[in-house]
Amino acid sequence: MEHSEKYDSNTPLEYQSEQGRLNILGFWVFLGAEVALFSTLFGTYLVLMHRNAGGPMLTDLFELKGVLIETFLLLASSFTCGLAIHEMRRNNQKGLVVWMIITLLLGLGFLGFEIDEFISYVGEGASLQTSAALSGFFVLVGTHGLHVTMGVGWIICILIQVASRGLTPVTTRKLFISSLYWHFLDFVWIFIFTAVYLTGWVMM
Amino acid sequence: MSLDKFFVTGDPLIYGADVSIVLTMVAIVFVLTYFKKWKWLWKEWLTTVDHKKIGIMYIIAAIAMLFRGGVDALLMRTQLAVPNAKFLESQHYNEIFTTHGTIMILFMAMPFIIGLMNIAVPLQIGARDVAYPYLNAISFWSFFMGAMLFNISFVIGGSPDAGWTSYMPLASNEMSPGPGENYYLLGLQLSGIGTLLTGVNFLVTIFKMRAPGMKLFQMPMFTWSSLITCVIIIFAFPILTVALALLTFDRLFGSHFFTLDGGGLDMMWANLFWLWGHPEVYIVILPAFGMFSDIISTFAKKTIFGYKAMVYSMIVISVLSFIVWVHHFFTMGNTAAVNDFFSISTMLISIPTGVKIFNWLFTMYRGKIQFTTPMLWALAFIPNFVIGGVTGVMLAMAAADYQYHNTYFLIAHFHYVLIAGTVFGCFAGFHYWYPKMFGHKLNERLGKWCFWLFIIGFNICFLPQFFLGLDGMPRRIFTYGADTGWFSLNMLSTVGAFLMGAGFIVLVYNVYYSFRHSKREETGDAWDGRTLEWATSSAIPPHYNFAKIPVVTGYDAFWKMKQEGVSMKLKPEEVKPIHMPSNSGRPFVMSVFLFIAGFGLVWEWWPMAIVGGAGILLCLALRSFDYDDGYHVSVEEIKETENITV
C-alpha cells in the first residue's frame, strides 16, 4: 500500500496514488454490475410491455415534448460533466465547479420533467398498480431516476469537499469516479429512450 | 397491532426457541460484562477492517447458521421417519423446509466460502489486505444483518413458507399473507448487497494486489477459483437484487410483475430467480474446487496436474453457468427446442467438471499422500461428488426429467453436489486453514471421528432418497401414507441425518478440545505448504500479514522459495513503516440502519423504514467526508513482532 512511485506531470492527478487507481478500477467493475442490474430491468420491461390488462396503453400516455426535453437535458449534462473533468485535468478548479454545477442543474431539470411526467400518468389513471406493463415502466424508469437523484446528492458532497480542500489526488479521484457514474446514467437513458419511448412510438 | 400477531404463538417448539434465544442473549451479555469484554468486542471485532478477522466472523456466523439449518433438517427428517407422523403439522413443515434451504445456501454456504476467501486469498497473493478494507467490513455486516433479519422471522411474525425458491403465485400476498415472505425478500436483499460488494472487492484485490512477479497463471488454485467466482457474483447478484425488489413491490406496493392478475407473469419470477440461482450454485462450488486443488496438491506433495486445464475448465463452467437456468423447470411447458437447448448446455458442464476430476486424480497419482483430515475430506469429495454429477446429467435430459422432477431423486442429487462439494470443501478448508486463523491445528483424531460420522451419515441419509424419488415420493410433502411403501428407506435416511448431526457436534467439540489441548504452531508453515499463506512469520499472521512482501518467481511460490532457500526474514535496515487502514465503527452502525430499514419494510411500518433509510444515507455521506488515511505501523513495532534484532 505504499505509494512512493514517481509520476510525470502527464499522469492525471486521480491516477497518481495506488488507492486512486484501485478505486477507479473498482468503480468500473461496479458499473459492470449496474449493467447487469439494468439489463434485468430492461428484460422485464420488454417482456411485460404489451401486458396492459385492459388499462391504458403506454403508447397513449407518452408525450413527445416532455420526453425530448428530458433527453436533451440529460445528454447536455453529460457533455457539461465532460467539460468539468476537462477543466479538472487542466487544474482549473473554478471551471470545474462551474461546469459541475451546470451539470447538476441540468440533472435536476431532468428529474423535474420526469417527476412531472410520472404525476401526469398517475393523473390519467396509469400507476404502478394498474398493469404489468406500467409496473415495468415505472420501475425501470424510476430506478434510473433514483440513480440520478443519488448522483446529484453525491456530487454535491464532493463539490463541498473540493471547495474546502481544492484539487487533490483524493478529490480528483472522487470527481472522476462520479463523472463515470454520471456518463453511465446518460448511457442507460439512451437505452431507455430507445427501448421504451422510441419503440413505443414506432409500434404506435 | 396485538402482540400475538407480532410474536409467533401456540407452538411448544417455538416457545422452546423463545426461551433458548432469550437465555443465550442473557448469557452473552453476562459473559461480556463479567469478563469486561465489551471494549474488546468493539475494538477488536465490531470495528475491524482486517480481512483475517472478518473471515473468522464470517465462519462463526456460517457455523451458527449450519446449526440452525441442520436443526431444521433434523426436524424434517424426524417428521418423515415414519408414515402419518404427527410431530409437525403441514404449515410448520412448510416453514421449516423453506428456512432450511434458504439458510443453508445463502447464510451458511455463502459466508463459509466468503469467510475462507477472506482468510486465504490476500495471504495467497502476498498482499497486506484487500483492495477496500472498509467495504469489506460493510460486506460482512450487511450479510450478518440480513441473516439476523431472516432468522428472527420464526419467533417474530412467522417464517416464510413458500420454499427457498419463493415461487409465485405461492409467495403472493393472497397465498402467503403476513410478514414471512417479506422477511425472505428483505433478508436476502441485505445479504445480497454484501455479497456483491465482496465480488467487486476481491476481483480488484486479485487483479491489482498480487505480490511482485506473480502472474495470473501462477496464482494458487483457490485464488483462481475465487477470481472466477467474483466475476459470476458481479453478473449474477444484480439479477437477484432486481428480482427480489420486484417481488417486494408486488407484495408491498401492489405492482403486477409476477401476479396472476393485471397482466403479470408468475413464471417470470422462476426465470429471474434461476438466472441468478444457477450461477449461484457455481458461486458456492468453484471456491470449493479451488480448495480441493490446493489441499490435494499440498498433501500429495505434488504440483497440481494440468494447471492450465484446471483454470480454463473453471472459466468454461462460469460461462456455461449462465445458460442453463431453464433446466430447473423443464416441465414449465417450454417448446421442445427450448428444452433441448438447455438440456445440452447442462450436459456440457459435465465436460470441464470431468476434466477437473481427472486432474485431481492425476495429481495424486504417484504422490506421497498424507491422510490428514483436510485431505480426507478432499478424497471423499471425489466419489461422492461424481454420484451427484452423474445423477445431474440424468436430470439434464429433459424428457427423463418429467419423471424425476420434484421427487426425492432431485433432492438426493443436489445434496450430493452441495454437501459433497461445498460442505466437504468448507470442512476441508476449515481444517486446512485453521492453524492460520487460531495458531493451532484441530485435533486429528476428533477430526477423523467427525469425518467418518459425517461421511457415513451423509451416504445413509441421501443414497436411499434416490430410490425414494424413483419410487415416486414427491419433495415438500409433510407426511405420507403407510401403503406407499416408503417407510423403510425414509427411516434409514433419518438415521443417516442424525449421524451427520453427531458429526457436526464432534466438529464443534473439536474446536473447544483443540483450543485447550492442541500443540501451538511455532512457524507459519503448519502443513509444509506450497503457497504464500504459509510464508508468514508467525502461525497467526501479524495484522499487516507480511513485513516483507514476497517476490514470486513461479507457481507454488512458497514451495519454490523453500527449495531455493530464499528467506522471508528482513534485515534490520530493511524494515520500513507499513501503511494500514484504520478501524471504523461506521460499517456496523450502517448495517444496524439497514436492519432497521429492513424490519420496517417487513412490517410495512413506513416511519421505521424511512428512519433506517435516512440513517443509511447519513452513513454514506459521512464516509464521503471521512479523510482518515489510515496509519503507519512503526519500525519498532515491526521489529518486535518479527523478532528482528540488530
GROMACS .gro file of N, CA, C and O in nm, chain A residues 1-3 18-19 22-23 25-27 29-30 32-33 36-37 40-41 44 47-48 51 53 128-132 135-136 139 150 154 157-158 160-161 165 170-171 174, chain B residues 129-133 196 200 203-204 208-209 234-235 238-239 241-242 246 249 253-257 262-265 268 272 577-579 581 617 620-621 624-625 627 632:
model
  328
    1MET      N    1   0.082  -0.120   0.000
    1MET     CA    2   0.000   0.000   0.000
    1MET      C    3   0.087   0.126   0.000
    1MET      O    4   0.038   0.236   0.025
    2GLU      N    5   0.214   0.110  -0.023
    2GLU     CA    6   0.299   0.228  -0.030
    2GLU      C    7   0.276   0.298  -0.163
    2GLU      O    8   0.254   0.235  -0.266
    3HIS      N    9   0.275   0.430  -0.159
    3HIS     CA   10   0.266   0.497  -0.288
    3HIS      C   11   0.375   0.601  -0.299
    3HIS      O   12   0.355   0.720  -0.281
   18GLU      N   13  -0.192   0.490  -0.550
   18GLU     CA   14  -0.233   0.349  -0.561
   18GLU      C   15  -0.382   0.335  -0.534
   18GLU      O   16  -0.456   0.269  -0.607
   19GLN      N   17  -0.429   0.404  -0.426
   19GLN     CA   18  -0.569   0.392  -0.390
   19GLN      C   19  -0.657   0.451  -0.500
   19GLN      O   20  -0.764   0.398  -0.530
   22LEU      N   21  -0.685   0.191  -0.770
   22LEU     CA   22  -0.771   0.081  -0.724
   22LEU      C   23  -0.918   0.121  -0.728
   22LEU      O   24  -1.003   0.047  -0.776
   23ASN      N   25  -0.947   0.242  -0.676
   23ASN     CA   26  -1.088   0.282  -0.666
   23ASN      C   27  -1.149   0.300  -0.804
   23ASN      O   28  -1.266   0.267  -0.825
   25LEU      N   29  -1.064   0.147  -1.086
   25LEU     CA   30  -1.090   0.015  -1.144
   25LEU      C   31  -1.213  -0.049  -1.078
   25LEU      O   32  -1.301  -0.104  -1.145
   26GLY      N   33  -1.217  -0.038  -0.944
   26GLY     CA   34  -1.329  -0.098  -0.871
   26GLY      C   35  -1.461  -0.039  -0.915
   26GLY      O   36  -1.561  -0.110  -0.926
   27PHE      N   37  -1.461   0.092  -0.945
   27PHE     CA   38  -1.587   0.152  -0.986
   27PHE      C   39  -1.629   0.104  -1.124
   27PHE      O   40  -1.748   0.083  -1.149
   29VAL      N   41  -1.573  -0.190  -1.232
   29VAL     CA   42  -1.630  -0.322  -1.208
   29VAL      C   43  -1.773  -0.309  -1.155
   29VAL      O   44  -1.864  -0.381  -1.197
   30PHE      N   45  -1.791  -0.213  -1.062
   30PHE     CA   46  -1.924  -0.190  -1.008
   30PHE      C   47  -2.022  -0.152  -1.119
   30PHE      O   48  -2.138  -0.197  -1.121
   32GLY      N   49  -2.009  -0.255  -1.414
   32GLY     CA   50  -2.044  -0.382  -1.479
   32GLY      C   51  -2.164  -0.446  -1.411
   32GLY      O   52  -2.256  -0.496  -1.476
   33ALA      N   53  -2.164  -0.442  -1.276
   33ALA     CA   54  -2.278  -0.496  -1.202
   33ALA      C   55  -2.404  -0.414  -1.230
   33ALA      O   56  -2.514  -0.469  -1.241
   36ALA      N   57  -2.563  -0.525  -1.541
   36ALA     CA   58  -2.644  -0.646  -1.519
   36ALA      C   59  -2.778  -0.609  -1.456
   36ALA      O   60  -2.883  -0.664  -1.492
   37LEU      N   61  -2.774  -0.514  -1.362
   37LEU     CA   62  -2.897  -0.474  -1.293
   37LEU      C   63  -2.997  -0.411  -1.391
   37LEU      O   64  -3.113  -0.451  -1.399
   40THR      N   65  -3.150  -0.657  -1.642
   40THR     CA   66  -3.262  -0.735  -1.588
   40THR      C   67  -3.390  -0.652  -1.594
   40THR      O   68  -3.496  -0.703  -1.630
   41LEU      N   69  -3.379  -0.523  -1.558
   41LEU     CA   70  -3.498  -0.438  -1.562
   41LEU      C   71  -3.548  -0.419  -1.705
   41LEU      O   72  -3.668  -0.421  -1.731
   44THR      N   73  -3.720  -0.736  -1.813
   44THR     CA   74  -3.853  -0.743  -1.751
   44THR      C   75  -3.951  -0.654  -1.825
   44THR      O   76  -4.063  -0.693  -1.859
   47VAL      N   77  -4.052  -0.784  -2.170
   47VAL     CA   78  -4.144  -0.898  -2.164
   47VAL      C   79  -4.286  -0.850  -2.131
   47VAL      O   80  -4.385  -0.902  -2.184
   48LEU      N   81  -4.294  -0.749  -2.045
   48LEU     CA   82  -4.426  -0.709  -1.994
   48LEU      C   83  -4.490  -0.594  -2.071
   48LEU      O   84  -4.606  -0.559  -2.044
   51ARG      N   85  -4.851  -0.608  -2.186
   51ARG     CA   86  -4.949  -0.669  -2.097
   51ARG      C   87  -5.015  -0.560  -2.013
   51ARG      O   88  -4.984  -0.544  -1.895
   53ALA      N   89  -5.343  -0.530  -1.943
   53ALA     CA   90  -5.458  -0.577  -1.864
   53ALA      C   91  -5.580  -0.488  -1.880
   53ALA      O   92  -5.649  -0.456  -1.784
  128LEU      N   93  -4.840   0.243  -1.091
  128LEU     CA   94  -4.768   0.117  -1.071
  128LEU      C   95  -4.863  -0.002  -1.056
  128LEU      O   96  -4.833  -0.113  -1.099
  129GLN      N   97  -4.981   0.024  -0.996
  129GLN     CA   98  -5.073  -0.087  -0.967
  129GLN      C   99  -5.165  -0.121  -1.084
  129GLN      O  100  -5.239  -0.217  -1.077
  130THR      N  101  -5.160  -0.041  -1.191
  130THR     CA  102  -5.260  -0.058  -1.297
  130THR      C  103  -5.240  -0.186  -1.376
  130THR      O  104  -5.333  -0.263  -1.397
  131SER      N  105  -5.118  -0.208  -1.424
  131SER     CA  106  -5.094  -0.327  -1.507
  131SER      C  107  -4.947  -0.364  -1.504
  131SER      O  108  -4.862  -0.287  -1.458
  132ALA      N  109  -4.919  -0.483  -1.554
  132ALA     CA  110  -4.780  -0.530  -1.557
  132ALA      C  111  -4.694  -0.437  -1.641
  132ALA      O  112  -4.581  -0.405  -1.603
  135SER      N  113  -4.619  -0.136  -1.438
  135SER     CA  114  -4.524  -0.170  -1.331
  135SER      C  115  -4.382  -0.171  -1.387
  135SER      O  116  -4.290  -0.113  -1.330
  136GLY      N  117  -4.368  -0.239  -1.502
  136GLY     CA  118  -4.236  -0.248  -1.564
  136GLY      C  119  -4.183  -0.111  -1.600
  136GLY      O  120  -4.066  -0.080  -1.575
  139VAL      N  121  -4.091   0.105  -1.275
  139VAL     CA  122  -3.974   0.058  -1.201
  139VAL      C  123  -3.847   0.078  -1.282
  139VAL      O  124  -3.744   0.121  -1.230
  150MET      N  125  -2.952   1.008  -0.658
  150MET     CA  126  -2.835   0.973  -0.575
  150MET      C  127  -2.711   1.045  -0.628
  150MET      O  128  -2.629   1.095  -0.551
  154TRP      N  129  -2.462   1.295  -0.426
  154TRP     CA  130  -2.322   1.252  -0.413
  154TRP      C  131  -2.229   1.362  -0.465
  154TRP      O  132  -2.131   1.401  -0.399
  157CYS      N  133  -2.193   1.652  -0.233
  157CYS     CA  134  -2.098   1.621  -0.124
  157CYS      C  135  -1.954   1.642  -0.173
  157CYS      O  136  -1.870   1.700  -0.102
  158ILE      N  137  -1.925   1.596  -0.294
  158ILE     CA  138  -1.787   1.606  -0.343
  158ILE      C  139  -1.751   1.752  -0.369
  158ILE      O  140  -1.639   1.796  -0.337
  160ILE      N  141  -1.854   2.013  -0.214
  160ILE     CA  142  -1.824   2.077  -0.085
  160ILE      C  143  -1.679   2.045  -0.045
  160ILE      O  144  -1.604   2.132  -0.001
  161GLN      N  145  -1.639   1.920  -0.068
  161GLN     CA  146  -1.501   1.882  -0.034
  161GLN      C  147  -1.400   1.955  -0.122
  161GLN      O  148  -1.293   1.994  -0.077
  165ARG      N  149  -1.102   2.174   0.016
  165ARG     CA  150  -0.972   2.109   0.008
  165ARG      C  151  -0.898   2.134  -0.123
  165ARG      O  152  -0.781   2.099  -0.136
  170VAL      N  153  -0.715   1.292  -0.387
  170VAL     CA  154  -0.838   1.231  -0.337
  170VAL      C  155  -0.961   1.295  -0.398
  170VAL      O  156  -1.051   1.226  -0.448
  171THR      N  157  -0.968   1.429  -0.398
  171THR     CA  158  -1.089   1.492  -0.453
  171THR      C  159  -1.100   1.468  -0.603
  171THR      O  160  -1.210   1.446  -0.654
  174LYS      N  161  -1.242   1.130  -0.659
  174LYS     CA  162  -1.387   1.125  -0.635
  174LYS      C  163  -1.463   1.189  -0.750
  174LYS      O  164  -1.567   1.138  -0.793
  333ASP      N  165  -0.371  -0.653   0.266
  333ASP     CA  166  -0.515  -0.657   0.295
  333ASP      C  167  -0.586  -0.663   0.161
  333ASP      O  168  -0.522  -0.680   0.058
  334VAL      N  169  -0.718  -0.649   0.164
  334VAL     CA  170  -0.793  -0.645   0.038
  334VAL      C  171  -0.787  -0.503  -0.018
  334VAL      O  172  -0.736  -0.412   0.047
  335ALA      N  173  -0.841  -0.485  -0.138
  335ALA     CA  174  -0.834  -0.353  -0.201
  335ALA      C  175  -0.912  -0.249  -0.121
  335ALA      O  176  -0.870  -0.134  -0.108
  336TYR      N  177  -1.029  -0.289  -0.066
  336TYR     CA  178  -1.112  -0.193   0.007
  336TYR      C  179  -1.151  -0.252   0.142
  336TYR      O  180  -1.258  -0.312   0.156
  337PRO      N  181  -1.063  -0.236   0.243
  337PRO     CA  182  -1.091  -0.298   0.373
  337PRO      C  183  -1.221  -0.248   0.437
  337PRO      O  184  -1.294  -0.326   0.498
  400LEU      N  185  -2.240  -0.886  -0.328
  400LEU     CA  186  -2.199  -0.813  -0.449
  400LEU      C  187  -2.073  -0.730  -0.421
  400LEU      O  188  -1.978  -0.730  -0.499
  404VAL      N  189  -1.688  -0.739  -0.601
  404VAL     CA  190  -1.609  -0.627  -0.656
  404VAL      C  191  -1.474  -0.619  -0.584
  404VAL      O  192  -1.368  -0.608  -0.647
  407LEU      N  193  -1.232  -0.913  -0.668
  407LEU     CA  194  -1.186  -0.908  -0.807
  407LEU      C  195  -1.071  -0.809  -0.820
  407LEU      O  196  -0.966  -0.840  -0.875
  408VAL      N  197  -1.092  -0.687  -0.766
  408VAL     CA  198  -0.987  -0.585  -0.777
  408VAL      C  199  -0.864  -0.628  -0.696
  408VAL      O  200  -0.751  -0.611  -0.740
  412LYS      N  201  -0.514  -0.655  -0.885
  412LYS     CA  202  -0.419  -0.546  -0.868
  412LYS      C  203  -0.321  -0.560  -0.753
  412LYS      O  204  -0.227  -0.483  -0.745
  413MET      N  205  -0.344  -0.653  -0.661
  413MET     CA  206  -0.262  -0.650  -0.541
  413MET      C  207  -0.175  -0.774  -0.523
  413MET      O  208  -0.130  -0.803  -0.413
  438ILE      N  209  -2.055  -1.079  -0.971
  438ILE     CA  210  -2.080  -0.944  -1.023
  438ILE      C  211  -2.191  -0.945  -1.126
  438ILE      O  212  -2.270  -0.851  -1.134
  439PHE      N  213  -2.201  -1.051  -1.206
  439PHE     CA  214  -2.306  -1.052  -1.308
  439PHE      C  215  -2.433  -1.122  -1.263
  439PHE      O  216  -2.539  -1.099  -1.320
  442PRO      N  217  -2.676  -0.892  -0.924
  442PRO     CA  218  -2.773  -0.786  -0.956
  442PRO      C  219  -2.907  -0.842  -1.005
  442PRO      O  220  -3.011  -0.779  -0.982
  443ILE      N  221  -2.905  -0.959  -1.067
  443ILE     CA  222  -3.032  -1.018  -1.112
  443ILE      C  223  -3.118  -1.052  -0.991
  443ILE      O  224  -3.239  -1.027  -0.988
  445THR      N  225  -3.095  -0.908  -0.696
  445THR     CA  226  -3.136  -0.780  -0.638
  445THR      C  227  -3.264  -0.731  -0.704
  445THR      O  228  -3.360  -0.693  -0.637
  446VAL      N  229  -3.267  -0.734  -0.839
  446VAL     CA  230  -3.384  -0.685  -0.911
  446VAL      C  231  -3.503  -0.777  -0.886
  446VAL      O  232  -3.613  -0.729  -0.855
  450LEU      N  233  -3.852  -0.653  -0.728
  450LEU     CA  234  -3.980  -0.657  -0.800
  450LEU      C  235  -4.085  -0.733  -0.720
  450LEU      O  236  -4.200  -0.691  -0.711
  453PHE      N  237  -4.202  -0.519  -0.446
  453PHE     CA  238  -4.300  -0.421  -0.498
  453PHE      C  239  -4.437  -0.486  -0.513
  453PHE      O  240  -4.538  -0.425  -0.479
  457PHE      N  241  -4.640  -0.284  -0.262
  457PHE     CA  242  -4.695  -0.166  -0.331
  457PHE      C  243  -4.795  -0.202  -0.440
  457PHE      O  244  -4.837  -0.116  -0.516
  458GLY      N  245  -4.830  -0.330  -0.451
  458GLY     CA  246  -4.937  -0.367  -0.542
  458GLY      C  247  -4.903  -0.362  -0.689
  458GLY      O  248  -4.992  -0.348  -0.773
  459SER      N  249  -4.777  -0.376  -0.725
  459SER     CA  250  -4.743  -0.382  -0.868
  459SER      C  251  -4.777  -0.521  -0.923
  459SER      O  252  -4.821  -0.609  -0.848
  460HIS      N  253  -4.759  -0.541  -1.053
  460HIS     CA  254  -4.806  -0.665  -1.116
  460HIS      C  255  -4.697  -0.733  -1.197
  460HIS      O  256  -4.717  -0.764  -1.313
  461PHE      N  257  -4.582  -0.753  -1.137
  461PHE     CA  258  -4.476  -0.821  -1.212
  461PHE      C  259  -4.505  -0.970  -1.224
  461PHE      O  260  -4.494  -1.029  -1.330
  466GLY      N  261  -5.376  -0.853  -1.360
  466GLY     CA  262  -5.305  -0.732  -1.401
  466GLY      C  263  -5.198  -0.755  -1.506
  466GLY      O  264  -5.115  -0.669  -1.529
  467GLY      N  265  -5.199  -0.873  -1.568
  467GLY     CA  266  -5.103  -0.898  -1.676
  467GLY      C  267  -4.968  -0.951  -1.631
  467GLY      O  268  -4.876  -0.965  -1.711
  468GLY      N  269  -4.953  -0.977  -1.500
  468GLY     CA  270  -4.824  -1.027  -1.452
  468GLY      C  271  -4.794  -1.169  -1.500
  468GLY      O  272  -4.883  -1.240  -1.544
  469LEU      N  273  -4.667  -1.206  -1.491
  469LEU     CA  274  -4.625  -1.339  -1.536
  469LEU      C  275  -4.559  -1.412  -1.420
  469LEU      O  276  -4.446  -1.379  -1.382
  472MET      N  277  -4.217  -1.565  -1.481
  472MET     CA  278  -4.101  -1.477  -1.496
  472MET      C  279  -4.020  -1.475  -1.367
  472MET      O  280  -3.898  -1.461  -1.371
  476LEU      N  281  -3.625  -1.537  -1.353
  476LEU     CA  282  -3.529  -1.444  -1.293
  476LEU      C  283  -3.457  -1.509  -1.176
  476LEU      O  284  -3.336  -1.495  -1.159
  781PRO      N  285   0.826   0.148   0.768
  781PRO     CA  286   0.689   0.157   0.821
  781PRO      C  287   0.589   0.102   0.719
  781PRO      O  288   0.609   0.114   0.599
  782ILE      N  289   0.481   0.040   0.771
  782ILE     CA  290   0.380  -0.019   0.682
  782ILE      C  291   0.251   0.058   0.697
  782ILE      O  292   0.203   0.082   0.808
  783HIS      N  293   0.194   0.097   0.583
  783HIS     CA  294   0.070   0.174   0.585
  783HIS      C  295  -0.049   0.079   0.595
  783HIS      O  296  -0.059  -0.016   0.519
  785PRO      N  297  -0.497   0.049   0.695
  785PRO     CA  298  -0.621   0.126   0.712
  785PRO      C  299  -0.666   0.128   0.859
  785PRO      O  300  -0.636   0.035   0.934
  821LEU      N  301  -2.827   0.670   0.442
  821LEU     CA  302  -2.777   0.782   0.361
  821LEU      C  303  -2.678   0.867   0.442
  821LEU      O  304  -2.575   0.910   0.390
  824LEU      N  305  -2.347   0.699   0.452
  824LEU     CA  306  -2.278   0.711   0.323
  824LEU      C  307  -2.216   0.850   0.310
  824LEU      O  308  -2.100   0.864   0.268
  825ALA      N  309  -2.293   0.953   0.348
  825ALA     CA  310  -2.242   1.090   0.337
  825ALA      C  311  -2.123   1.110   0.431
  825ALA      O  312  -2.020   1.167   0.392
  828SER      N  313  -1.819   0.985   0.284
  828SER     CA  314  -1.764   1.070   0.179
  828SER      C  315  -1.676   1.180   0.240
  828SER      O  316  -1.575   1.217   0.182
  829PHE      N  317  -1.715   1.231   0.358
  829PHE     CA  318  -1.638   1.339   0.419
  829PHE      C  319  -1.527   1.287   0.510
  829PHE      O  320  -1.461   1.364   0.576
  831TYR      N  321  -1.179   1.168   0.584
  831TYR     CA  322  -1.046   1.174   0.521
  831TYR      C  323  -0.941   1.099   0.603
  831TYR      O  324  -0.823   1.129   0.595
  836HIS      N  325   0.052   0.438   1.002
  836HIS     CA  326   0.170   0.359   0.968
  836HIS      C  327   0.213   0.276   1.088
  836HIS      O  328   0.222   0.327   1.199
   0.00000   0.00000   0.00000
